[in-house]
XYZ file of C-alpha atoms in Angstrom:
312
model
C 20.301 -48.858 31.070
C 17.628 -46.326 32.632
C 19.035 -43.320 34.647
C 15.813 -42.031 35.629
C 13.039 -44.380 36.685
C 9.671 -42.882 37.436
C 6.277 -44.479 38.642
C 3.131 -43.661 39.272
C 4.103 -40.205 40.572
C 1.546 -38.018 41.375
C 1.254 -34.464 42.879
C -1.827 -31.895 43.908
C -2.457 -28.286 44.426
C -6.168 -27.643 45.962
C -7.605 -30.680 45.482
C -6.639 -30.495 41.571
C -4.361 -33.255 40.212
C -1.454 -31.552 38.418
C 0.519 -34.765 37.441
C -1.987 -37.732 38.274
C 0.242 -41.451 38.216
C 2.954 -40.434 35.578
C 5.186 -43.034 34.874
C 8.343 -43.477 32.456
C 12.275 -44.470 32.447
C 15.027 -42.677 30.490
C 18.198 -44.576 28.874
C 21.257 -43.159 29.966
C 22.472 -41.222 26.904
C 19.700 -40.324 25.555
C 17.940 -37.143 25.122
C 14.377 -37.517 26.412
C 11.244 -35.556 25.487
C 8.388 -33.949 27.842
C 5.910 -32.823 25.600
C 2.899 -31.275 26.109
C 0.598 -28.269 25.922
C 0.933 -25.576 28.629
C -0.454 -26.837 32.112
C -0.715 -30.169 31.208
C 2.154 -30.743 34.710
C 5.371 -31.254 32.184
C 7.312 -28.609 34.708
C 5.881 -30.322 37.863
C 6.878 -33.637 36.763
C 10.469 -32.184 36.077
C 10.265 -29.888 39.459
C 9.782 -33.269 41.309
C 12.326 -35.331 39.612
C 15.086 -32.298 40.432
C 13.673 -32.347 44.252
C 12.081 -28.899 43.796
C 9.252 -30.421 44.867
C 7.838 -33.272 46.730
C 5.316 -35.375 45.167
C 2.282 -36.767 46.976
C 2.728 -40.687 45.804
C 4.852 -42.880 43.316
C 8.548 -43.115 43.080
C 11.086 -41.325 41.607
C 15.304 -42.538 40.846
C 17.788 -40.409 39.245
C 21.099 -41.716 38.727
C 19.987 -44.078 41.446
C 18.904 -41.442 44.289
C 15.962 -40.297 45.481
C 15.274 -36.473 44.614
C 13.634 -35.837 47.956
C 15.466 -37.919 50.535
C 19.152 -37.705 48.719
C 18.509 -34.353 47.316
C 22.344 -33.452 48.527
C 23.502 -36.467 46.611
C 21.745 -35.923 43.431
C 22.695 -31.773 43.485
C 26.441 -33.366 42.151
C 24.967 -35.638 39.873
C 21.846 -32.789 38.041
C 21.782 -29.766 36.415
C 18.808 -28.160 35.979
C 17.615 -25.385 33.603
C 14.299 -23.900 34.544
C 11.474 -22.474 32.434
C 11.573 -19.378 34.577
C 15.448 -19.082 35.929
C 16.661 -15.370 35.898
C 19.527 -13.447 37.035
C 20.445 -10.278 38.554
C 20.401 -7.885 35.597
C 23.887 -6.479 36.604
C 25.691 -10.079 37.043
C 28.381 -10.689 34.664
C 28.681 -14.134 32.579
C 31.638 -14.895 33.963
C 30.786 -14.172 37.621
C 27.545 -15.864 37.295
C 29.412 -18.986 36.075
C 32.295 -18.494 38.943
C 29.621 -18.439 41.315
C 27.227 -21.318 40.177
C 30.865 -23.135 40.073
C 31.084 -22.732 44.085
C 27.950 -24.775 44.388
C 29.718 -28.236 43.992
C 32.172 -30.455 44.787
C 33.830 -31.303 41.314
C 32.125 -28.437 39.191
C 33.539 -28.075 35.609
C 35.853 -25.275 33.926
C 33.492 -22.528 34.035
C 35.851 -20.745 31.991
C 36.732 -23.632 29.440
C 32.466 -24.570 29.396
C 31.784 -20.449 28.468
C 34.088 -20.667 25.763
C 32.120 -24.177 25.151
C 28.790 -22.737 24.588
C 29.530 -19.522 22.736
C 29.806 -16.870 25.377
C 33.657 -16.819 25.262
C 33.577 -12.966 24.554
C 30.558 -12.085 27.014
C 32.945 -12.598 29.788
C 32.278 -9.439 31.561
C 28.519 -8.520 30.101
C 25.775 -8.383 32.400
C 23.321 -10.524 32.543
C 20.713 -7.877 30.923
C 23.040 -6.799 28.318
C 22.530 -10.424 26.632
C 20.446 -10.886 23.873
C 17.904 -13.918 24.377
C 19.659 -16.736 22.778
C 22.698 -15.824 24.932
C 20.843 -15.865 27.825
C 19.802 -19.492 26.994
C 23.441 -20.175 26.402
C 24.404 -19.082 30.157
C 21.538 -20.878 31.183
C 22.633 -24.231 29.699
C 26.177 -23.607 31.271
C 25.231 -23.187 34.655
C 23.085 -26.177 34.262
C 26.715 -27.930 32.981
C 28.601 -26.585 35.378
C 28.414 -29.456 37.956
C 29.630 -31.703 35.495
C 26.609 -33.493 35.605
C 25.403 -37.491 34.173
C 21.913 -35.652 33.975
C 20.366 -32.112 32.776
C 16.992 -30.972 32.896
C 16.117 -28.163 30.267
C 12.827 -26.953 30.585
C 11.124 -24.941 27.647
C 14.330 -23.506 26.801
C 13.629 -22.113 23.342
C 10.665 -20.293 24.679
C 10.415 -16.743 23.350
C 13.631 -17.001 21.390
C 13.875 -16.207 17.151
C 13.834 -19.003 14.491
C 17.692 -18.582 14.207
C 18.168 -18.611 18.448
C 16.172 -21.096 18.470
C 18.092 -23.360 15.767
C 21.497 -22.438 17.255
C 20.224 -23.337 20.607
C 19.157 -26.916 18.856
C 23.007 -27.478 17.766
C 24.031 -26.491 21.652
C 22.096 -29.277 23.075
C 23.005 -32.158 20.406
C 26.366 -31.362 21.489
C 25.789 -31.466 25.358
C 24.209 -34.888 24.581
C 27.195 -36.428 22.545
C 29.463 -35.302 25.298
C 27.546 -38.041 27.571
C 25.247 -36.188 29.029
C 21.823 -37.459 29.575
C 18.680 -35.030 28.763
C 15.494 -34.391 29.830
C 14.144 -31.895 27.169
C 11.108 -30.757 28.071
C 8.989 -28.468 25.382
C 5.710 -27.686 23.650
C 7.459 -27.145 20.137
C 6.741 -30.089 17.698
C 9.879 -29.535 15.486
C 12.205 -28.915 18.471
C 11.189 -32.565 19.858
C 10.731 -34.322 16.171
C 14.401 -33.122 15.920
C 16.310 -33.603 19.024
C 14.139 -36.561 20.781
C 15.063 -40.101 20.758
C 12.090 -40.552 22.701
C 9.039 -38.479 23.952
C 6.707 -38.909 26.626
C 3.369 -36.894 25.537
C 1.598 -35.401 28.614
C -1.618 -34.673 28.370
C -3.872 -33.148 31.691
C -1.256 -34.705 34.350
C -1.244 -38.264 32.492
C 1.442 -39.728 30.129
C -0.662 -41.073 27.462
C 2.323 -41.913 25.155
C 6.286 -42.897 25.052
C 7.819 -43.772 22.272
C 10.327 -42.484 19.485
C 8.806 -39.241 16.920
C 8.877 -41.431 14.110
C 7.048 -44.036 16.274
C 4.625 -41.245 17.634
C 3.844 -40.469 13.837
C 3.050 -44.225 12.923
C 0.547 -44.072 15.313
C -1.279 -41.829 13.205
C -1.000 -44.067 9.748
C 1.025 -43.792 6.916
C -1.527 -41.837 4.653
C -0.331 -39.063 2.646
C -1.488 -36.169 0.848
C -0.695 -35.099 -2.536
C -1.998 -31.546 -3.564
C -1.606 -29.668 -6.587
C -3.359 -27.681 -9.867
C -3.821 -28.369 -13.315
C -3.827 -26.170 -16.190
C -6.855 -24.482 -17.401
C -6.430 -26.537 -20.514
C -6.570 -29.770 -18.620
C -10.229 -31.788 -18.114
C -10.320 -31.567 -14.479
C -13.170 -33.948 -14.618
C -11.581 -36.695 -16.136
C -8.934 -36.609 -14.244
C -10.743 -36.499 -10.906
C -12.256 -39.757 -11.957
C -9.075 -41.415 -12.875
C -8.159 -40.550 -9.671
C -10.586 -41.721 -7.768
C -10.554 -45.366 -9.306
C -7.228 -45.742 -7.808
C -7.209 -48.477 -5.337
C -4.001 -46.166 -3.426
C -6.193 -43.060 -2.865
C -8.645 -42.951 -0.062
C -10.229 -39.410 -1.266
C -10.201 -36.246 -3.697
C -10.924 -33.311 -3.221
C -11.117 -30.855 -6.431
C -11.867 -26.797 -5.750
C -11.850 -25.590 -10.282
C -8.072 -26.665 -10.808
C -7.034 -27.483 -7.526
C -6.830 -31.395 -5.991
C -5.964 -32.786 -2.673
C -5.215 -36.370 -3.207
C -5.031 -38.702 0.028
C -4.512 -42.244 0.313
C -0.971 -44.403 1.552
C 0.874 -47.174 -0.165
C 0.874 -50.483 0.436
C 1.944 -52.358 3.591
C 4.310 -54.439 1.311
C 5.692 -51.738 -0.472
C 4.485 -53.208 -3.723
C 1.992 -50.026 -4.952
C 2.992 -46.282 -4.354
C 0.830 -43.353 -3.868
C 3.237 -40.790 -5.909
C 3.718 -42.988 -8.206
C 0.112 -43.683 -8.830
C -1.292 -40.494 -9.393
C 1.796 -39.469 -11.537
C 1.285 -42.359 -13.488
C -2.369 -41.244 -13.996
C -1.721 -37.654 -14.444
C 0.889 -38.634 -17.400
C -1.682 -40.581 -18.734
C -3.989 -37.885 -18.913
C -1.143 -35.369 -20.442
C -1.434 -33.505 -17.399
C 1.802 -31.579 -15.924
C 1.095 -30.804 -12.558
C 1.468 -27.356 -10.739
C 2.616 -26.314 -7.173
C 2.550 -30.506 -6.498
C 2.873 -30.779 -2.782
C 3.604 -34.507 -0.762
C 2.367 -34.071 3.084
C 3.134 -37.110 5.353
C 1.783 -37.432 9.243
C 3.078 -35.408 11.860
C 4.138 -34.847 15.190
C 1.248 -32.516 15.420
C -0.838 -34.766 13.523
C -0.007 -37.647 16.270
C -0.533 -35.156 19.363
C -4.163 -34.608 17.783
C -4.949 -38.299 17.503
C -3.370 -38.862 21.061
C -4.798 -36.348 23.022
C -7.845 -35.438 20.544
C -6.725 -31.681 20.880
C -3.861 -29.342 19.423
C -0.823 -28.759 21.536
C -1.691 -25.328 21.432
C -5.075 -25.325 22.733
């Protein structure tokens, strides 16, 4: 059952189209992807489902309310993390939460939802004496702290370290399997391959995708790529040509010891790549080095989409 229906929405600054007819619908329970490089109108689209902004044509339902004309409605229903959302470097955690709290009719246990997301002990620390990941933390808790059916987090690992970053991953699979419904929107590939069930792949103000990562990735093809080196001992000629008379591989490339193998299996299943070359490799008494197996990508699949990387 969608929460969120949106169609054709489209909104302007100057005469430039920022989001130009985006439409999609999110399940309830679900955590939902924006993804896109920078500018391509992910946080306008976001902005105008929250009622931070008004768009200038389509239609937009959260929870069944509009974000512009029932924007008092929806404010006990949303909770919103924004890319840019700051605090007054001398606020506490706790005061921060107490006072977010005030905002609604039925808001949560700030107290029970700091312990919740790890800040139990940062009670009294101001806001600039957090490090970054605990600053995401807050940020997710005042966006919780409505008790809400929906939260928007925009680009919340931004600028955070690998192990924030991860630890901020676990923090939002959690929110989700408490019943909350997300709208995760982001520019990091592995951050939506892991925590999407679907994505929505905005590209210059246009949604030119939805669909799960793994379905994202078919789009691409299934063709691997096998790389790896042979011993100076080995006949790398030979074994090139073996390899190339396999009906699995598309193309080899060979650099003195070194090959990059592509091809895919086949649609029935009935002939494997791997098991191809390995087969031809024993038969040539070759032990392979450093043997790598790349599949498609989420990157790989933004490229194909959009004909451009997401970090261009």
């Amino acid at each position: 059952m969608a929460i969120i229906d949106v169609s054709d929405l489209r909104k302007s600054y100057g005469g430039r189209a920022v989001v130009d007819g985006v439409s999609f619908s999110v399940e309830e329970g679900e955590i939902f992807g924006v993804l896109g490089p920078n500018g391509a109108g992910k946080t306008t689209t976001v902005e105008c489902l929250a009622g931070l902004r008004t768009p200038d044509g389509g239609d937009i339902r959260v929870a069944g309310l509009d974000p512009h004309s029932d924007r008092s409605a929806l404010k006990q229903r949303l909770g919103v993390q924004l890319q840019s959302a700051v605090l007054p470097d001398k606020l506490k955690v706790g005061e921060a939460l107490d006072l977010y709290a005030s905002f609604y009719d039925h808001p949560a246990d700030w107290a029970a939802l700091m312990d919740r997301v790890g800040l139990g002990g940062k009670r009294n620390t101001p806001f600039a004496k957090l490090s970054g990941g605990q600053k995401q933390r807050l940020s997710i808790a005042l966006a919780l702290i409505g008790d809400p059916r929906v939260a928007i987090l925009d680009e919340l690992t931004t600028g955070l370290d690998p192990q924030a970053r991860r630890d901020t991953w676990g923090l939002i699979e959690e929110v989700r399997a408490s019943g909350v419904t997300i709208v995760l929107v982001t520019h990091f590939m592995e951050e939506a391959e892991r925590l999407c069930d679907r994505i929505a792949v905005i590209d210059s103000g246009r949604v030119v995708a939805v669909d799960t990562p793994a379905g994202l990735v078919a789009r691409v093809g299934e063709e691997q790529r096998i790389t790896f080196r042979i011993g100076d001992g080995d006949d790398g000629g030979a074994v090139e040509s073996a390899l190339k008379e396999l009906p699995e591989v598309t193309g080899v490339t060979r650099s003195g010891g070194r090959f990059a193998v592509s091809g895919a299996d086949s649609q029935d299943g009935s002939a494997s790549l791997v098991l191809a070359v390995s087969t031809t490799l024993a038969a040539h008494r070759v032990a392979p080095l450093d043997l790598r197996i790349d599949r498609a990508t989420l990157d790989d699949a933004f490229l194909a989409l959009t004909g451009k990387p997401i970090d261009s």
